[in-house]
Coordinates of C-alpha atoms in Angstrom, one line a residue:
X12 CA 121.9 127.8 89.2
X13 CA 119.4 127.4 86.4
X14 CA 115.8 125.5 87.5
X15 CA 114.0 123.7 84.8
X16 CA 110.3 121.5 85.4
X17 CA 108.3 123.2 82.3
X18 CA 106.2 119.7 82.0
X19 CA 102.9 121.6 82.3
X20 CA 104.3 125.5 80.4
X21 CA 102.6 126.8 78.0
X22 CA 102.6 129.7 76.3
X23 CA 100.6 132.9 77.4
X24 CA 100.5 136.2 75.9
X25 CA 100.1 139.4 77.4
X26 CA 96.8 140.1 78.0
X27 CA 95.4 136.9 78.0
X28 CA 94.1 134.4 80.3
X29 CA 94.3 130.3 80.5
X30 CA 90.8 128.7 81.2
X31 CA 92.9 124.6 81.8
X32 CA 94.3 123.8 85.4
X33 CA 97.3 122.6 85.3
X34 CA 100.1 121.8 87.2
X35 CA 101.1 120.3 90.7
X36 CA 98.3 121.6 93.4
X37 CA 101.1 122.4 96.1
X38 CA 102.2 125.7 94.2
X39 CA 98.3 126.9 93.1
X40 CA 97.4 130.6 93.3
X41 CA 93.4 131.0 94.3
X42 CA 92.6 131.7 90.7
X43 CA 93.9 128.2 89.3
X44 CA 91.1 126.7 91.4
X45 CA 88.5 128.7 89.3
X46 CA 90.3 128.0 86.1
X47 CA 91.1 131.9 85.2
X48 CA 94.4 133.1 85.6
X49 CA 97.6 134.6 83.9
X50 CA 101.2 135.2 84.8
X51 CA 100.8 136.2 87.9
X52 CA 100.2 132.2 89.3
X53 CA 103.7 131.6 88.5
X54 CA 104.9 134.6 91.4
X55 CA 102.4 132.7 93.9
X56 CA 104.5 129.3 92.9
X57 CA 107.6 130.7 93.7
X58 CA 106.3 132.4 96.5
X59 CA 105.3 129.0 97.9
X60 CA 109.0 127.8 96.8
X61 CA 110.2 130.4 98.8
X62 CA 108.4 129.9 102.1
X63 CA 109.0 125.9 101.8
X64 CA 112.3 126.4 102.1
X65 CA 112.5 128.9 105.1
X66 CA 109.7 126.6 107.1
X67 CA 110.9 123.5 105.4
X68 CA 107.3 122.2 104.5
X69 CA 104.7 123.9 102.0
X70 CA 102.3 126.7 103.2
X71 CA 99.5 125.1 101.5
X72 CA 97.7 122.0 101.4
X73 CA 94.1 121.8 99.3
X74 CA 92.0 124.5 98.0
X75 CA 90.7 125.8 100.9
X76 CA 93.9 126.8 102.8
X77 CA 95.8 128.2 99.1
X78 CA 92.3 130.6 99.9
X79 CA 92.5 131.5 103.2
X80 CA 95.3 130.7 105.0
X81 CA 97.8 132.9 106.0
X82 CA 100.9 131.4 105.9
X83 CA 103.7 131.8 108.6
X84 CA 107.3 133.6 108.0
X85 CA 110.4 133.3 110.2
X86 CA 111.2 136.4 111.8
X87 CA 114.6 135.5 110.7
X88 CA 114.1 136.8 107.6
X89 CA 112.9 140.1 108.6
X90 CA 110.8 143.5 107.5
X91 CA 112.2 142.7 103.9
X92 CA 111.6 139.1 103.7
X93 CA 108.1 139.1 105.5
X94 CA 107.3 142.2 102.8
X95 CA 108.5 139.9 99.8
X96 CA 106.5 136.5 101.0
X97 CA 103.0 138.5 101.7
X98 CA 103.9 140.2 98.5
X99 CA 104.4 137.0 96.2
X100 CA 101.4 135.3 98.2
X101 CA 98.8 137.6 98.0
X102 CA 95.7 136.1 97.6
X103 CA 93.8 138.8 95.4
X104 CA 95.7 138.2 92.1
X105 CA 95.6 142.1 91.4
X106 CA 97.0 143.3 94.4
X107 CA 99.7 140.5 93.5
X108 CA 103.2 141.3 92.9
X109 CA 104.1 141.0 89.3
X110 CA 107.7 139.1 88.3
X111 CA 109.3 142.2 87.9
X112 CA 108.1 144.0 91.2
X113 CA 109.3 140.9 93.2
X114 CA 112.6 140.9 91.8
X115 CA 113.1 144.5 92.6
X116 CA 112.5 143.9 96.4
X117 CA 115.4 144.1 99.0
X118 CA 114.8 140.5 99.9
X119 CA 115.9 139.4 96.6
X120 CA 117.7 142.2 95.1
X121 CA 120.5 141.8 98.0
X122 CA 121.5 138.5 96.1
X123 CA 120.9 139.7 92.6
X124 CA 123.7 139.1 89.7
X125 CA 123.5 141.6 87.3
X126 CA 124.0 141.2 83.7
X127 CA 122.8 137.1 83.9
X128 CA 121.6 135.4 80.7
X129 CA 121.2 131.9 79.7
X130 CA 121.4 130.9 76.7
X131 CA 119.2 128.1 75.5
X132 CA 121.5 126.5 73.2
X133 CA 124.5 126.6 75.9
X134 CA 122.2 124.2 78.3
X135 CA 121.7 121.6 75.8
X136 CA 118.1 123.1 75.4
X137 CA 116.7 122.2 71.2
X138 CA 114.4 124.8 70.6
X139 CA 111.4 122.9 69.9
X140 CA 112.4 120.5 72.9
X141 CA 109.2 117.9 73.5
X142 CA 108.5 118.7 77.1
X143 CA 105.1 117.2 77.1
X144 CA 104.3 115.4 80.3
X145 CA 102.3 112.6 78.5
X146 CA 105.5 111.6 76.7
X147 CA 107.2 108.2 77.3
X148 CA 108.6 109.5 80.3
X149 CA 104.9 110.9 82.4
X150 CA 106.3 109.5 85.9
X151 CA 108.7 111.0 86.1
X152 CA 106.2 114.1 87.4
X153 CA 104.5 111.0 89.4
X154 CA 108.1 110.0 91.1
X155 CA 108.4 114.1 91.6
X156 CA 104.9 114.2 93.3
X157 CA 105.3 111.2 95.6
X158 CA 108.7 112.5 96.9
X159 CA 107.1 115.7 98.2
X160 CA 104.3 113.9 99.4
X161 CA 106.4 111.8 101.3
X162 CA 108.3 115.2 102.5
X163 CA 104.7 116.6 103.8
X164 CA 104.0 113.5 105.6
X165 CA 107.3 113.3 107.1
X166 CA 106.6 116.3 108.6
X167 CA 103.0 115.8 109.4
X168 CA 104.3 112.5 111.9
X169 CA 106.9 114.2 113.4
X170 CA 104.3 116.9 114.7
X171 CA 101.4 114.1 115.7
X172 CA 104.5 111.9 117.5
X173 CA 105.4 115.4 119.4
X174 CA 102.0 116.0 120.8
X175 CA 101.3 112.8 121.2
X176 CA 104.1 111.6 123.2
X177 CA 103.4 111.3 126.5
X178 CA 101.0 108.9 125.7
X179 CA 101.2 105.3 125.5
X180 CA 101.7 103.5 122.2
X181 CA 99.0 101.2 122.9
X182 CA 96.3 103.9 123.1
X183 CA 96.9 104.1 119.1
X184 CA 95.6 101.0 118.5
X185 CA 93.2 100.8 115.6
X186 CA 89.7 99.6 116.7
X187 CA 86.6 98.8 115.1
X188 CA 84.8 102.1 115.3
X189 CA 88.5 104.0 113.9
X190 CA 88.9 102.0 111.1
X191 CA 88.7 104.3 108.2
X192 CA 91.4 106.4 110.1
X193 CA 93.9 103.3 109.9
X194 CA 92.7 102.3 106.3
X195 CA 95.9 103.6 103.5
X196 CA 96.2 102.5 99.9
X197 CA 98.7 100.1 98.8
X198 CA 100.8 102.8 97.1
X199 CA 100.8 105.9 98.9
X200 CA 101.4 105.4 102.8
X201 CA 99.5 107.8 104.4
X202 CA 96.7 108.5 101.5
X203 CA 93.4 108.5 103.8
X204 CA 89.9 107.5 102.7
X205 CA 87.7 110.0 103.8
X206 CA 84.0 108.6 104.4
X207 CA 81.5 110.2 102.1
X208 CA 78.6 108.4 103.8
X209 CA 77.3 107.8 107.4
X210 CA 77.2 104.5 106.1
X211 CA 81.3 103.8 105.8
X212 CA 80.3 102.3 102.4
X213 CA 82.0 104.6 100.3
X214 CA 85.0 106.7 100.5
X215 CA 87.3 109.4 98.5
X216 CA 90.7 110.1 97.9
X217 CA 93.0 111.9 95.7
X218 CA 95.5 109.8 93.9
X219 CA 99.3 110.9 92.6
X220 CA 97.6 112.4 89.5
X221 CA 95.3 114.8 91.8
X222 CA 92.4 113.1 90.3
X223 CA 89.2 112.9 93.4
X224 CA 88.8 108.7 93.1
X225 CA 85.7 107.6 95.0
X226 CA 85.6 103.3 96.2
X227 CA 82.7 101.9 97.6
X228 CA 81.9 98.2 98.9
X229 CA 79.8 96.4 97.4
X230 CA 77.5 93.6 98.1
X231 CA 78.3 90.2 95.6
X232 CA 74.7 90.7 94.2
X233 CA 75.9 94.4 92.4
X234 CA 79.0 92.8 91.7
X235 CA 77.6 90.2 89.8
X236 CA 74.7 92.5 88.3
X237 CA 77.1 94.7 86.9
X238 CA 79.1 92.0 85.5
X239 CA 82.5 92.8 86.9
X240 CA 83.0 88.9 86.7
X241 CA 81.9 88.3 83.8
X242 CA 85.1 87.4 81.3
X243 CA 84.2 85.2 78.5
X244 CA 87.0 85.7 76.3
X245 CA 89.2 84.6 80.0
X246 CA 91.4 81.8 79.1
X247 CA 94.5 80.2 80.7
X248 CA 97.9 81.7 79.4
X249 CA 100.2 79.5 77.4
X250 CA 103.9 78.2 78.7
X251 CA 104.9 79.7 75.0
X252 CA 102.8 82.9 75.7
X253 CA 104.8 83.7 79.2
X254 CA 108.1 82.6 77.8
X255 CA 107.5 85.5 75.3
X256 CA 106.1 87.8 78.0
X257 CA 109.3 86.8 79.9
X258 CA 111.8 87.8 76.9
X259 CA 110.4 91.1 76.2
X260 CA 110.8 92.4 80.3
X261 CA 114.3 90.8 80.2
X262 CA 114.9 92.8 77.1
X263 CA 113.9 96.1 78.8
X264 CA 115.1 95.2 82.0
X265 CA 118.5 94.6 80.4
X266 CA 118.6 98.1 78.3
X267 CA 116.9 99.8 82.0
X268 CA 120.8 98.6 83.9
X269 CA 122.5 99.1 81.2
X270 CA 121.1 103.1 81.1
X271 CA 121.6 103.4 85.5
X272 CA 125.3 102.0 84.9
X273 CA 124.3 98.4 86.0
X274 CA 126.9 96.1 83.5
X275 CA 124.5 93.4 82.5
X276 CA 127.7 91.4 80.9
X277 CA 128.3 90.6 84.5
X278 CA 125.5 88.6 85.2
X279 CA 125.2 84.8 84.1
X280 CA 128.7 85.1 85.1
X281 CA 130.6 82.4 88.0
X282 CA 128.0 82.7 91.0
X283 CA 125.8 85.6 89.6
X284 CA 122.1 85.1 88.8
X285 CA 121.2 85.7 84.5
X286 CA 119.6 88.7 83.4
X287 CA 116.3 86.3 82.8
X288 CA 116.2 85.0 86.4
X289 CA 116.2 89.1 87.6
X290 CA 113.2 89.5 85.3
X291 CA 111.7 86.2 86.4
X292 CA 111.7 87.6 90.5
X293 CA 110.4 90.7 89.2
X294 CA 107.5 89.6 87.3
X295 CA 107.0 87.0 90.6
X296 CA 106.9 90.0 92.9
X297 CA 109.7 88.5 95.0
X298 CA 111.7 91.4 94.6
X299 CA 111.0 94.8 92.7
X300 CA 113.1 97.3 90.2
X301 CA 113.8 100.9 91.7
X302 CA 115.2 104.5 91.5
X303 CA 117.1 105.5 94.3
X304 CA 116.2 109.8 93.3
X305 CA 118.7 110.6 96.2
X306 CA 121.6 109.8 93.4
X307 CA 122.1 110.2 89.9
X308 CA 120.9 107.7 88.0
X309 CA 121.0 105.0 90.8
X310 CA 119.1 101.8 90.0
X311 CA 118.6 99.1 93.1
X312 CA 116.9 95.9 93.6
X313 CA 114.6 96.0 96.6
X314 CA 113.2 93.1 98.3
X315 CA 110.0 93.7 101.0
X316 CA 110.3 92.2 104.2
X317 CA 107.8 91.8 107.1
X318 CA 109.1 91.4 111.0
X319 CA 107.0 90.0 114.1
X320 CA 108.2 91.4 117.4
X321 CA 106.1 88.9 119.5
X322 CA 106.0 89.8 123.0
X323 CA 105.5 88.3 126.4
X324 CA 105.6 89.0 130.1
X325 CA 106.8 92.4 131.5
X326 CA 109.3 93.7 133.9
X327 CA 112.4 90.8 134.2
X328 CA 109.7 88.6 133.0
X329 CA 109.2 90.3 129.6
X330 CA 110.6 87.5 126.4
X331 CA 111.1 87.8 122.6
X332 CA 110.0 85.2 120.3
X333 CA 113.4 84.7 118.5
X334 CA 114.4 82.5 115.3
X335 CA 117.4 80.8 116.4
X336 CA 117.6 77.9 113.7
X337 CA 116.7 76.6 110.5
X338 CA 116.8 73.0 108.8
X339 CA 116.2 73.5 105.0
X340 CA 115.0 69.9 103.4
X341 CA 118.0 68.8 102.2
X342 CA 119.2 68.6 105.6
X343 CA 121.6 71.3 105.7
X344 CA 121.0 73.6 109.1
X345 CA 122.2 77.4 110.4
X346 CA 121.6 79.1 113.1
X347 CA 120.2 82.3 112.8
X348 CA 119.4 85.0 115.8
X349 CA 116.8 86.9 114.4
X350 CA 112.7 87.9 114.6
X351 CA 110.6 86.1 112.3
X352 CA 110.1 87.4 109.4
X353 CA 108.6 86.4 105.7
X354 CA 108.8 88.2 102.4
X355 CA 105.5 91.1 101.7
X356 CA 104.1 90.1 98.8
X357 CA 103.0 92.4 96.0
X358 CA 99.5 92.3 96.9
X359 CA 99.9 92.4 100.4
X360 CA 100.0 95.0 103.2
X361 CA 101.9 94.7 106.3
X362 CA 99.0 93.6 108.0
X363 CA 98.2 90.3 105.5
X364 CA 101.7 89.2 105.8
X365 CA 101.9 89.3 109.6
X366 CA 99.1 87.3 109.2
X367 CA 100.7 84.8 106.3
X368 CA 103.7 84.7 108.7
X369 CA 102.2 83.4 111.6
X370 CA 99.9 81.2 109.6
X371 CA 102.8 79.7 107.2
X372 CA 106.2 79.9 109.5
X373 CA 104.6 79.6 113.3
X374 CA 101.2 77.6 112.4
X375 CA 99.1 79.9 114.4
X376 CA 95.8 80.6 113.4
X377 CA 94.0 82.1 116.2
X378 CA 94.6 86.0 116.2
X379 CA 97.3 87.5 118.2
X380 CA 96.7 91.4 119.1
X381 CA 99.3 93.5 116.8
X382 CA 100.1 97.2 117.1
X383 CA 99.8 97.9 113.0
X384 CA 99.2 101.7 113.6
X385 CA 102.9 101.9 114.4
X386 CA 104.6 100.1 112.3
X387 CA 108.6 100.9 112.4
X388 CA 110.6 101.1 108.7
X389 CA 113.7 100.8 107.7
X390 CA 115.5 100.4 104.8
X391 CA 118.9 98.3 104.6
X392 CA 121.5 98.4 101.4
X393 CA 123.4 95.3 100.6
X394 CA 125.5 94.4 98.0
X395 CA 124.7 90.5 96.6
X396 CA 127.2 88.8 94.6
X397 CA 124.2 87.2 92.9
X398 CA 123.3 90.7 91.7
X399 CA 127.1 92.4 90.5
X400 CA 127.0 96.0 90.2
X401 CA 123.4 96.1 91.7
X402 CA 122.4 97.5 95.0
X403 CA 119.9 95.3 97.0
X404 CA 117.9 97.5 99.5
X405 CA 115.4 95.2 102.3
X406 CA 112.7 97.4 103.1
X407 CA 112.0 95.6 106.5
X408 CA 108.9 96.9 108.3
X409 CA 108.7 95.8 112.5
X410 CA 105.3 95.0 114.1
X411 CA 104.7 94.2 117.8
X412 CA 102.4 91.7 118.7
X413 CA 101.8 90.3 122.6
X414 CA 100.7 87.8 124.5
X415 CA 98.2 88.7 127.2
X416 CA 97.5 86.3 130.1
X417 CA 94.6 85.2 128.7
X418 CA 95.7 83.6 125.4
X419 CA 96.1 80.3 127.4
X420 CA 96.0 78.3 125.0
X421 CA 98.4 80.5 122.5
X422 CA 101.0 80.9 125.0
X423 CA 100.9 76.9 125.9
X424 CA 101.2 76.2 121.9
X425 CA 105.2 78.6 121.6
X426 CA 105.9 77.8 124.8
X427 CA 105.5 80.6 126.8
X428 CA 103.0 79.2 129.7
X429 CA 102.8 81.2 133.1
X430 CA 102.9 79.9 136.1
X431 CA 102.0 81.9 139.2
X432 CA 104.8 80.6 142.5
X433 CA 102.4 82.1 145.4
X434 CA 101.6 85.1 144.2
X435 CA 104.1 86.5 141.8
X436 CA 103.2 85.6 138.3
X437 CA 106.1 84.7 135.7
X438 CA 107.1 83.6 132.4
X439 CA 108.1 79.6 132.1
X440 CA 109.8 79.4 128.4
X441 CA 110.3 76.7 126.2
X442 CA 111.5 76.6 122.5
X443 CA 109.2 75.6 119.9
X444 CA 109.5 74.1 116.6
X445 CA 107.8 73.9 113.3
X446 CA 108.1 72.4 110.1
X447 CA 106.2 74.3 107.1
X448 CA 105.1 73.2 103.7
X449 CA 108.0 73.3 102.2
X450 CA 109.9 70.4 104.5
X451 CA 111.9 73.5 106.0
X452 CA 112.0 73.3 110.0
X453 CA 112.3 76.5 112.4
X454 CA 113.2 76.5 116.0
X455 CA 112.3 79.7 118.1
X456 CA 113.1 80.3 121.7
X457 CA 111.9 83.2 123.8
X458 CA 114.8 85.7 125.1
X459 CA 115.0 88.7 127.4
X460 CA 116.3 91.8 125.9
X461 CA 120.0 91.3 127.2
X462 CA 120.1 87.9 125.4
X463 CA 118.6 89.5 122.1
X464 CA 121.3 92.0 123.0
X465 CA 124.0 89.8 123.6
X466 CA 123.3 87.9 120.2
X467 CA 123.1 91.0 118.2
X468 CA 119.1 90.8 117.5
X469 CA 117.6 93.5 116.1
X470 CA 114.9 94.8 118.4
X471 CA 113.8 97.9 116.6
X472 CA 113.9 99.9 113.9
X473 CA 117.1 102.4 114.2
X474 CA 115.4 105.7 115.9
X475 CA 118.2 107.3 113.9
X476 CA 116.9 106.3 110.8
X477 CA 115.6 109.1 108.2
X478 CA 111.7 107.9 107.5
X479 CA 111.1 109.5 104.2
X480 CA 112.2 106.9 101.7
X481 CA 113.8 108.2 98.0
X482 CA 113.0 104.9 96.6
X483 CA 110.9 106.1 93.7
X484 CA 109.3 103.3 90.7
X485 CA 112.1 103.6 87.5
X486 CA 111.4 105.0 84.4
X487 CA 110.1 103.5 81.5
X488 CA 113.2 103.5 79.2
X489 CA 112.4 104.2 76.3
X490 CA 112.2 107.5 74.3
X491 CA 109.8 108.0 71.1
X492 CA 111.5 106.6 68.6
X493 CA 112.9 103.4 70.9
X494 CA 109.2 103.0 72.0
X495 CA 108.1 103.0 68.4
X496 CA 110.9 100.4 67.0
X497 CA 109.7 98.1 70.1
X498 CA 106.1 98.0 69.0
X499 CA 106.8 97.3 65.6
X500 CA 109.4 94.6 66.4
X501 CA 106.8 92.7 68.4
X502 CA 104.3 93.4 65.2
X503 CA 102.4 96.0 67.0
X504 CA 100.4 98.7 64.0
X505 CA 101.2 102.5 65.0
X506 CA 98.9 103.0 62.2
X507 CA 95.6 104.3 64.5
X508 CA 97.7 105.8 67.1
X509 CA 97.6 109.8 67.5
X510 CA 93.7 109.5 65.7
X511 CA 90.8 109.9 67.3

């Protein structure tokens, strides 16, 4: 087996030291923190290989524990392998094992192959090989970071849902005063703002490039005294502007399925969609191009969508807000036995197009109490006719919202009143209809779990279902020399690049 992620190697006599921090954080030895270190952080990298794969998650996590902490080691591996890890992950870097005192241990030695050389040339390697992460290619070490982030997090949910099961979902509900806990960013789903001030007015994270970003709200006044608005060269784009915007992304996004194995002489072809309407629900956000990084080369389309649970009642009185029908304009109806549901826009989280749903779909605009700290995901392939030779994966995320006695006036507008026969209180059901701006008309009923059963409704989220996602953003597609033809196709000067 031959491992190879030199992205960040450089070259380091013997003898000398390297004063630039470099590399992925996870695998940091003490002394990369203070920006003076040798060899000897590459053993403590391994090291931290090694124990991530006996405990299945990294020792370390931040500065302060790669300092400190001490991390755990099966007894599985016994004396030998306990010797090797506290050996490798010694935090003085002198009393440190060197590369060729930790390959001379018993924990390693026992699986040692003698006489084994690679050969440079044999692996395909050129000798003056452009590893440079800053290349065309740079996410590719931002897919690589997000994947074991995702990993960590995996991990960290599964040991907050064990302790915390034996308590009630509901008791998780966000409220005013826990708000920074439930605040994520858009691209990273469990990336928390930390509060720098008392205040809650400004806040720090680290983003995929390990770089400390610090946000802060401010009031429209500083916004407008610091002339964030202020855009005088803004004007409106041109239909002949976008249509060129348009042909350049169907141009890459042509040569991007053509790389991943995706025929693009399919499409445009009997009931398939044109390489140009593809790029057109891209740039629209209606869909989005990505890399599935748990197969080779394995480019899909993935399309976000949004589910309402909405739920009444308890006991044999408990309902489901189902969509059972739909009426487009033209007249042409289906029936359809599902949750409601809407499409997440680009700029939207969960939360904003729960909302958006129930404005646009149910025309509710008074709130309706949602659970959004646990929000189930799932992920669901498809192949679409419309799409030949490319996968379609929903990303469907399920939220459940409820109606309490007390929305009166809610429950009376879907059809879900309660009437109380002496003293037992129960759910009288209705359907309910609506037709949204687009001429389209819905009709949803309420049904108890056997009937969602009994129609084949998805509830839930499949428990079964493996959370950590390998959907990963693609890669750019073009190497040095493709990159530099581009720009000087679309009369773009390379003259002043590489100066200054």
């Amino acid at each position: 087996v031959v491992l190879g992620d030199f992205g960040t190697a450089v070259e380091c006599p013997p003898g000398t030291r390297l004063r630039v921090r470099r590399g992925t954080r996870t695998y940091w030895a003490p002394e990369c923190y203070d920006a003076d270190f040798a060899h000897k952080v590459d053993v403590f990298a391994f090291g931290v290989s090694v124990v991530g794969m006996l405990n299945r998650r990294f020792p370390f996590k931040g500065e302060a524990e790669a300092r400190t902490k001490v991390p755990s080691i099966p007894d599985r591996v016994g004396e030998d392998g306990r010797d090797f890890c506290n050996g490798v992950l010694s935090k003085k870097e002198a009393s440190r094992f060197s590369a060729t005192k930790a390959l001379a241990q018993p924990f390693l030695a026992q699986w040692s192959i003698d006489g084994l050389t690679v050969d440079k040339d044999e692996v395909g390697c050129p000798a003056e090989a452009d590893l440079g992460e800053q290349g065309p290619n740079a996410a590719v070490r931002e897919r690589r970071l997000e994947l074991v982030e995702r990993l960590e997090n995996q991990h960290a949910m599964e040991s907050q849902h064990n302790r915390s099961s034996n308590f009630s979902r509901w008791s998780l509900q966000p409220t005013r005063t826990s708000r920074v806990a439930s605040m994520r960013t858009s691209s990273r789903s469990t990336r928390v703002l930390v509060p720098v001030t008392s205040s809650m007015t400004t806040f720090r994270f680290e983003d995929s490039t390990e770089r400390s970003v610090v946000l802060e709200w401010w009031s429209s006044e500083r916004v407008s005294d610091a002339g964030l608005y202020d855009a005088p060269e803004a004007r409106h784009v041109r239909r002949d502007e976008l249509a060129s915007i348009s042909a350049i992304r169907e141009e890459l996004l042509e040569q991007m399925l053509a790389e991943h194995g995706v025929p693009p002489e399919e499409f445009g072809k009997g009931q398939a969609k044109t390489i140009g309407q593809l790029a057109q629900e891209v740039q629209s956000g209606v869909s989005c191009v990505m890399l599935d990084a748990a197969q080779h080369k394995s480019i899909v389309r993935v399309v976000d969508i949004v589910l309402l649970r909405l739920v009444c009642g308890n006991g044999s009185s408990k309902r489901y807000f189902v969509l059972t029908a739909e009426q487009s304009s033209g007249g042409r109806g289906r029936e359809c036995f599902v949750l409601p549901a809407i499409k997440k826009q680009p700029h939207e989280n969960g939360k904003q197009a729960i909302h958006r749903l129930l404005r646009e779909r149910l025309n509710v605009s008074q709130p309706i109490f949602c659970d959004f700290a646990n929000r189930e995901i799932v992920e669901e392939d498809e192949k679409s006719p419309s799409y030949p030779g490319l996968r379609t994966v929903y990303r469907k995320e399920y939220y459940e919202g409820f109606l309490d006695d007390g929305d009166v006036e809610l429950r009376e507008l879907l059809g879900a009143s309660t009437k109380a026969p002496g003293s037992r209180r129960s759910v009288e059901t209705r359907t309910y209809s609506h037709t949204d701006g687009e001429s389209c008309t819905r009709l949803f009923e309420w049904l108890t779990e056997v009937q969602c059963n009994a129609k084949r409704i998805r509830l839930h989220a499949p428990a079964e279902w493996q959370q950590m996602s390998a959907l990963v953003p693609p890669p750019v597609g073009l190497d040095t020399e493709e990159l530099a033809t581009f720009l000087l196709a679309h009369d773009v000067s390379l003259a002043q690049f590489g100066r200054g």
